[in-house]
PDB file of C-alpha atoms in Angstrom:
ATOM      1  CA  UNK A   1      36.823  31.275 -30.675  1.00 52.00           C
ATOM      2  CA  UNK A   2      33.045  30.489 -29.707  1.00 55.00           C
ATOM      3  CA  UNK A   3      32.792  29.662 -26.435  1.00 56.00           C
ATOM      4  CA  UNK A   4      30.324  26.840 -25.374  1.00 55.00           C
ATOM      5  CA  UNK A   5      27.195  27.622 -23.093  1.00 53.00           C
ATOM      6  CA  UNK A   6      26.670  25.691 -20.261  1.00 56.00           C
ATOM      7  CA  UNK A   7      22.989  24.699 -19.392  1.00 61.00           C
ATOM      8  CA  UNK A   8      22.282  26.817 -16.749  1.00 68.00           C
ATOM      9  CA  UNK A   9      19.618  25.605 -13.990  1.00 72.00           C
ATOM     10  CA  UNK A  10      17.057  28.199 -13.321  1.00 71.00           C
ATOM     11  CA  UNK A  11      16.544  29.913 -10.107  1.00 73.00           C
ATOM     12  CA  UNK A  12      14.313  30.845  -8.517  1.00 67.00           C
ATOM     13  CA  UNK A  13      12.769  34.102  -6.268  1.00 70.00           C
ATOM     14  CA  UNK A  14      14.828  33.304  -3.262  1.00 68.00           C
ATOM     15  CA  UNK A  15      18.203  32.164  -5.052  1.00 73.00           C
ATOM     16  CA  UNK A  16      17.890  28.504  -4.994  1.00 85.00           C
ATOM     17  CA  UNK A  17      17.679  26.305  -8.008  1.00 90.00           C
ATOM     18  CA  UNK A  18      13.995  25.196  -9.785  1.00 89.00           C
ATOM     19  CA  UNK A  19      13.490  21.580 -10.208  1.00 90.00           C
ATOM     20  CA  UNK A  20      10.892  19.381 -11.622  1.00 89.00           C
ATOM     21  CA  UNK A  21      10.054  16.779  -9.517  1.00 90.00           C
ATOM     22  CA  UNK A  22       9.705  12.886 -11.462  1.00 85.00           C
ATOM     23  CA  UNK A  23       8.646  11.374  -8.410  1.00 86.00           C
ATOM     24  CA  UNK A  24       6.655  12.169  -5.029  1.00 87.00           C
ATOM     25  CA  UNK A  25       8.655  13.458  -2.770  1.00 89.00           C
ATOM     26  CA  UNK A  26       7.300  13.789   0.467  1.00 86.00           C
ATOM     27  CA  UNK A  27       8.275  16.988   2.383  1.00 87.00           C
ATOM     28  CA  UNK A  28       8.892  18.849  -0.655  1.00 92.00           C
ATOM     29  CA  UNK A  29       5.689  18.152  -3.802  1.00 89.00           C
ATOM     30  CA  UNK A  30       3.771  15.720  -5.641  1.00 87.00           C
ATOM     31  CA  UNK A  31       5.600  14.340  -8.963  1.00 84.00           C
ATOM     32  CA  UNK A  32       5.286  17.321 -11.772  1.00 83.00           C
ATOM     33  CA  UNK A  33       5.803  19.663  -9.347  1.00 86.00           C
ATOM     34  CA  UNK A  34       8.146  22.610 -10.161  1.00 87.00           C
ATOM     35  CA  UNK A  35       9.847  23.020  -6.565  1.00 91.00           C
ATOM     36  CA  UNK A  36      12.619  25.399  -5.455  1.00 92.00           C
ATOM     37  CA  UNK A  37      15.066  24.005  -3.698  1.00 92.00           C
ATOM     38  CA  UNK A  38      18.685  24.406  -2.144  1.00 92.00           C
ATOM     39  CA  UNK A  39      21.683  23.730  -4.733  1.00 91.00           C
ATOM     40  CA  UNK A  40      23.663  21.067  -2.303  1.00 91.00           C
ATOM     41  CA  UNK A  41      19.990  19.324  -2.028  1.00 92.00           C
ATOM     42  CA  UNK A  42      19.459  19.581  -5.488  1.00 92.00           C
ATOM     43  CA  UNK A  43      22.800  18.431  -6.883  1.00 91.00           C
ATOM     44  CA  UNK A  44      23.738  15.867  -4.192  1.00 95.00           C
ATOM     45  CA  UNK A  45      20.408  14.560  -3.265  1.00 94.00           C
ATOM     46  CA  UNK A  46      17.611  14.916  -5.880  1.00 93.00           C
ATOM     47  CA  UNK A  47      19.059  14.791  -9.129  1.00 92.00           C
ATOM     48  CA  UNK A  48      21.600  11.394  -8.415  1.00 94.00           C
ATOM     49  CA  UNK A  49      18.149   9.851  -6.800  1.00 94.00           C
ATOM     50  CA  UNK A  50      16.242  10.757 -10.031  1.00 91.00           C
ATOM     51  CA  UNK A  51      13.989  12.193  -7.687  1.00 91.00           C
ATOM     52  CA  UNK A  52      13.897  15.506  -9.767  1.00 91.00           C
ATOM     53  CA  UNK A  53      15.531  17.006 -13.273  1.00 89.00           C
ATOM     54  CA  UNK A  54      16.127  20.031 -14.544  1.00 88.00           C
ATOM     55  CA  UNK A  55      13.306  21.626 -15.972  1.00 87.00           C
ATOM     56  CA  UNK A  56      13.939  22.091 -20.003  1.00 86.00           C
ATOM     57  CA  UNK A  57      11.250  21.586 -22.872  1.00 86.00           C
ATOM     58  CA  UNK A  58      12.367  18.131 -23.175  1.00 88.00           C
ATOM     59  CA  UNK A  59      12.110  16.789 -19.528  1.00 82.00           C
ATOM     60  CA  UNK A  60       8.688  18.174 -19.158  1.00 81.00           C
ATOM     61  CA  UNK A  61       7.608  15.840 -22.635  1.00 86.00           C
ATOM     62  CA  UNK A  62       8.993  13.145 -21.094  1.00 84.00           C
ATOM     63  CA  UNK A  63       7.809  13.582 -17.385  1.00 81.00           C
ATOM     64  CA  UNK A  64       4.112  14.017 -19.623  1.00 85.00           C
ATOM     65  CA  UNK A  65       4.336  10.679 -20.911  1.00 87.00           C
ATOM     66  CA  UNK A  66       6.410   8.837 -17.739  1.00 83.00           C
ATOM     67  CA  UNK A  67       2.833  10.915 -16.079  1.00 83.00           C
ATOM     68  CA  UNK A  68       0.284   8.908 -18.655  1.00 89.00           C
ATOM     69  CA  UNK A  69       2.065   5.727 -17.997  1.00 88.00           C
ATOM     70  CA  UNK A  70       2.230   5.770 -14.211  1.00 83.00           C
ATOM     71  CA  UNK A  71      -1.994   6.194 -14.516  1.00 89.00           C
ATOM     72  CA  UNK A  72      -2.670   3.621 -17.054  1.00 93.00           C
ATOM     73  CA  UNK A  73      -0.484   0.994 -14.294  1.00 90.00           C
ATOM     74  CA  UNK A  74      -2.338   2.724 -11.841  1.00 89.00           C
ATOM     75  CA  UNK A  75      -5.936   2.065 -13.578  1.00 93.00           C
ATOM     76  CA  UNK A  76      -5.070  -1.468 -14.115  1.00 94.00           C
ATOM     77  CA  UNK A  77      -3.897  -1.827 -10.454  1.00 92.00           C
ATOM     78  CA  UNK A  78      -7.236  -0.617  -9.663  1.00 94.00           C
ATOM     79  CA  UNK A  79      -9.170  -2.920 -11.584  1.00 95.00           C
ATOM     80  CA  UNK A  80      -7.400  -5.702 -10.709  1.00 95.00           C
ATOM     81  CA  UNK A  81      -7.826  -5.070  -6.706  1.00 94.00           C
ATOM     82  CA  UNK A  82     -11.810  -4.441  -6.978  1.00 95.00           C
ATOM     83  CA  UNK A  83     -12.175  -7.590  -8.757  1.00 95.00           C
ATOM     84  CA  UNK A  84     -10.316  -9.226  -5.747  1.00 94.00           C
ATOM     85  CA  UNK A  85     -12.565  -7.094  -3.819  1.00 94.00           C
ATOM     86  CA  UNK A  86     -15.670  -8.365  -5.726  1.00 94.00           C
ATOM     87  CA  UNK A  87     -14.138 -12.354  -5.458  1.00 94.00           C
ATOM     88  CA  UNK A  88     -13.361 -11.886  -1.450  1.00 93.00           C
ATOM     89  CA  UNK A  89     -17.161 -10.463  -0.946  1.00 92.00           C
ATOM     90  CA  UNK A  90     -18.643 -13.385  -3.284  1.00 92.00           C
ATOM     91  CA  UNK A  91     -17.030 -16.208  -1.186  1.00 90.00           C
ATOM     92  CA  UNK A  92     -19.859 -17.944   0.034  1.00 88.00           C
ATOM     93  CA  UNK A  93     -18.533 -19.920   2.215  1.00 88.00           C
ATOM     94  CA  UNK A  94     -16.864 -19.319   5.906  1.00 91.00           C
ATOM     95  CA  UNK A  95     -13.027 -19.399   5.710  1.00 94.00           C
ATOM     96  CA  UNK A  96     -12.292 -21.510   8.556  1.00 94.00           C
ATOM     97  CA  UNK A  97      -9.100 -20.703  10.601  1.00 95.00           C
ATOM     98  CA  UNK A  98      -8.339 -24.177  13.492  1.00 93.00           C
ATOM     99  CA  UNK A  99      -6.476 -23.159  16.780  1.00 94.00           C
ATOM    100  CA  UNK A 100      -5.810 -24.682  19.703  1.00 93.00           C
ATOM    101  CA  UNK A 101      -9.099 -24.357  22.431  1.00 93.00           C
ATOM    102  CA  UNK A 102     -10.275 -25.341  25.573  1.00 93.00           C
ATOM    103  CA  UNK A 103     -14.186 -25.712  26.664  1.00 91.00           C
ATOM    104  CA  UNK A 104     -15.146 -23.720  29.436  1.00 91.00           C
ATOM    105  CA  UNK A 105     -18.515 -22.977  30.984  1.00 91.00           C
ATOM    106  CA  UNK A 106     -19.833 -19.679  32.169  1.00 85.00           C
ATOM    107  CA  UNK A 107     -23.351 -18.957  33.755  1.00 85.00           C
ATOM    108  CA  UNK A 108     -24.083 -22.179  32.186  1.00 85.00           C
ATOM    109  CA  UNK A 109     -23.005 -21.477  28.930  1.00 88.00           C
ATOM    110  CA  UNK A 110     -20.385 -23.588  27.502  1.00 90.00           C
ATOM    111  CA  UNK A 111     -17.681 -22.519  25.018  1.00 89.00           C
ATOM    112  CA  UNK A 112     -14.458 -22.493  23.583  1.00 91.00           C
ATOM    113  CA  UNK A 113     -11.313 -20.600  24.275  1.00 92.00           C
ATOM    114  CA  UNK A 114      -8.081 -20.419  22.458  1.00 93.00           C
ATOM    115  CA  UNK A 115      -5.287 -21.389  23.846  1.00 92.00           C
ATOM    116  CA  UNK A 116      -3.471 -18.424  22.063  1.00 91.00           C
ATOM    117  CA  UNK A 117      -5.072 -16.072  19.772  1.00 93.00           C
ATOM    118  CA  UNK A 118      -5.792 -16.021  15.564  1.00 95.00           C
ATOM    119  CA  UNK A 119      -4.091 -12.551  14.363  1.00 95.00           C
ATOM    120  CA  UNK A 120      -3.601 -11.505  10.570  1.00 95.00           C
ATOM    121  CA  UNK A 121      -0.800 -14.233  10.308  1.00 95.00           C
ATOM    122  CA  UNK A 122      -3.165 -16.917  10.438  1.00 95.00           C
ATOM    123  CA  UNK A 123      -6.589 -15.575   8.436  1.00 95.00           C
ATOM    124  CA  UNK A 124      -4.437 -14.071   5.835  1.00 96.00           C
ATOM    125  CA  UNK A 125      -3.100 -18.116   5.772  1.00 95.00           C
ATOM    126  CA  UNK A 126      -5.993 -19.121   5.499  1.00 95.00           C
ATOM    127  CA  UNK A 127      -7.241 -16.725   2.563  1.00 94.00           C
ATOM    128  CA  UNK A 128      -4.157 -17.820   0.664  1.00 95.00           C
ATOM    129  CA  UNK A 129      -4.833 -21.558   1.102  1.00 93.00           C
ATOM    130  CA  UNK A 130      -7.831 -20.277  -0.654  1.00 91.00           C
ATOM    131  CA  UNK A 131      -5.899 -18.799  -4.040  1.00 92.00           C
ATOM    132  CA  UNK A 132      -6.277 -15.245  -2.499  1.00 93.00           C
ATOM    133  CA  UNK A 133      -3.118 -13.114  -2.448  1.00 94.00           C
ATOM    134  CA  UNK A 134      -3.751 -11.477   0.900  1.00 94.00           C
ATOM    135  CA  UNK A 135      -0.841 -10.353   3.123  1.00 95.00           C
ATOM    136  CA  UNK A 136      -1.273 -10.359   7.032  1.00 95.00           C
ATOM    137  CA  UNK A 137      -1.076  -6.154   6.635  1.00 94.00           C
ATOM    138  CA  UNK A 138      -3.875  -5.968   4.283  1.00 94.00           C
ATOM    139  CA  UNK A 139      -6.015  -7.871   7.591  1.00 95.00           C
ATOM    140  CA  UNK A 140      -8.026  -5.572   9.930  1.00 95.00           C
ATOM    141  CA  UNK A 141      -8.978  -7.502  13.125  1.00 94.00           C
ATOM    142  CA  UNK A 142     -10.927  -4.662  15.080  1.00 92.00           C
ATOM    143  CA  UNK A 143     -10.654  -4.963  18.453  1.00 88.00           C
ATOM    144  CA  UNK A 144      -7.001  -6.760  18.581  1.00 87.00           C
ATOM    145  CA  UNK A 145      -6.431 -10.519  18.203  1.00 91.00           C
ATOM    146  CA  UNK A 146      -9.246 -13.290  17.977  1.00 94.00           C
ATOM    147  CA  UNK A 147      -9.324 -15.272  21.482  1.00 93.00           C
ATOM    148  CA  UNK A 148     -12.474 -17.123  21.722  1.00 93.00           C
ATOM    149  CA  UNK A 149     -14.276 -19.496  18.968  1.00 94.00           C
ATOM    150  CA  UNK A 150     -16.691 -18.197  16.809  1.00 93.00           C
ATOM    151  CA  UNK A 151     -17.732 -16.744  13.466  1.00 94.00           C
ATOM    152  CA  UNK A 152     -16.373 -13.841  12.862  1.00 95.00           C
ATOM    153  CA  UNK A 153     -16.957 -10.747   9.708  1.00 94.00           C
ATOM    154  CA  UNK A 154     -13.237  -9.636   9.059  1.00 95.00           C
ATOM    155  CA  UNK A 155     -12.259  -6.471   6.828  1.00 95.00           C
ATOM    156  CA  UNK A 156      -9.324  -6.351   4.170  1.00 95.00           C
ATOM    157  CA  UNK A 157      -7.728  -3.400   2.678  1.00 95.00           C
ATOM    158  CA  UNK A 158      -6.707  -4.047  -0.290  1.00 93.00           C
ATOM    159  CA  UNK A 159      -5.132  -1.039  -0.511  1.00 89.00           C
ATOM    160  CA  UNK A 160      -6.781   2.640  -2.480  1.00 86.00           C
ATOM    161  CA  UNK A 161      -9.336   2.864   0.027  1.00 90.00           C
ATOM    162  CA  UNK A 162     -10.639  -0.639  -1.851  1.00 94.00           C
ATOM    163  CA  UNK A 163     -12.048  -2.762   1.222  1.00 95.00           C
ATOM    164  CA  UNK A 164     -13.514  -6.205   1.491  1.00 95.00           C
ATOM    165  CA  UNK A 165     -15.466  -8.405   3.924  1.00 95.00           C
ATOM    166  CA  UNK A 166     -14.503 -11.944   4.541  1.00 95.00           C
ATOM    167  CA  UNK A 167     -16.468 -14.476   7.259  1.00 94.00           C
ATOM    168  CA  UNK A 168     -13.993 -16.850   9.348  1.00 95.00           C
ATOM    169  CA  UNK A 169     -14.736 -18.799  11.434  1.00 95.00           C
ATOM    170  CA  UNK A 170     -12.520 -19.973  14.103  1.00 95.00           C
ATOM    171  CA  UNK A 171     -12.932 -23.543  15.346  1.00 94.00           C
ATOM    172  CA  UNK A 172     -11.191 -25.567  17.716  1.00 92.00           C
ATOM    173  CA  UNK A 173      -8.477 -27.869  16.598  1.00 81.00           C
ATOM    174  CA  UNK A 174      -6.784 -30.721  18.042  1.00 67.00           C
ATOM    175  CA  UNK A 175      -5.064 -30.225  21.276  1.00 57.00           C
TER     176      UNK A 175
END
């Protein structure tokens, strides 16, 4: 009677098992990574997540291609986010952004003040009233919120280390 052979998971120099990781896992490797890891983590964490698999012949084809189609999305991703980069730095024209103000004078210098403050929230609005997909986290406001009306250059990371510049201005709206 043959007896059937069980596929055995490798181990590795200091007893645990040898995994290949299929996605990035933070504390442990990048995806692709042969890792060595505890069995309970392995077999109860890892392999049910499809965090990792087992590393045969086969899994390391297929972890190859998953790899080739996770840049190509990647490279398109990237494409598409400078040429939102490229459309936000070609606006030509101020985004404007109303809030509530008051007039106020200083050394003889009269100006407005909000009555609150324009944060993300509202310039991202703004950019989206303008057919650009920006989310309020994607909004840099150095220096904290906007308090006082004015033109104003405003960064947006569009995430990859791509950046933009967009002018808003902030004017005074009806009280």
């Amino acid at each position: 009677m043959a007896t059937k052979q069980r596929n055995q998971i490798p181990k590795g120099k200091h007893g645990g098992m040898q995994l290949v990781l299929t996605e990035d896992v933070g504390s442990l490797g990048k995806q692709g990574d042969v890792v060595e890891v505890r069995p309970g983590y392995g077999r109860n964490y890892l392999i049910p997540r499809g965090m990792a698999t087992v590393p045969t012949q086969h899994n390391l084809r297929l972890l190859d291609r998953y790899k080739i189609r996770v840049k190509q999305a990647l490279d398109a991703r990237l494409a598409d986010l400078k040429a939102l980069a490229a459309q936000i730095n070609n606006l030509t024209e101020l985004v404007t952004v109303e809030a509530n103000a008051y007039r106020t004078e200083e050394d003889g210098v009269e100006k407005y003040m909000l009555y609150g403050s324009v944060g993300p929230a509202e310039i991202s609005k703004a950019l989206r009233g303008r057919g650009l997909p920006i989310d309020p986290d994607m909004v840099i406001v150095e220096g904290g919120a906007i308090k006082e009306v004015a033109a104003y250059a405003i960064k947006v990371n569009l995430g990859h280390g791509i950046e933009a510049e967009v002018k808003v201005a902030v004017m005074p709206g009806k009280p």
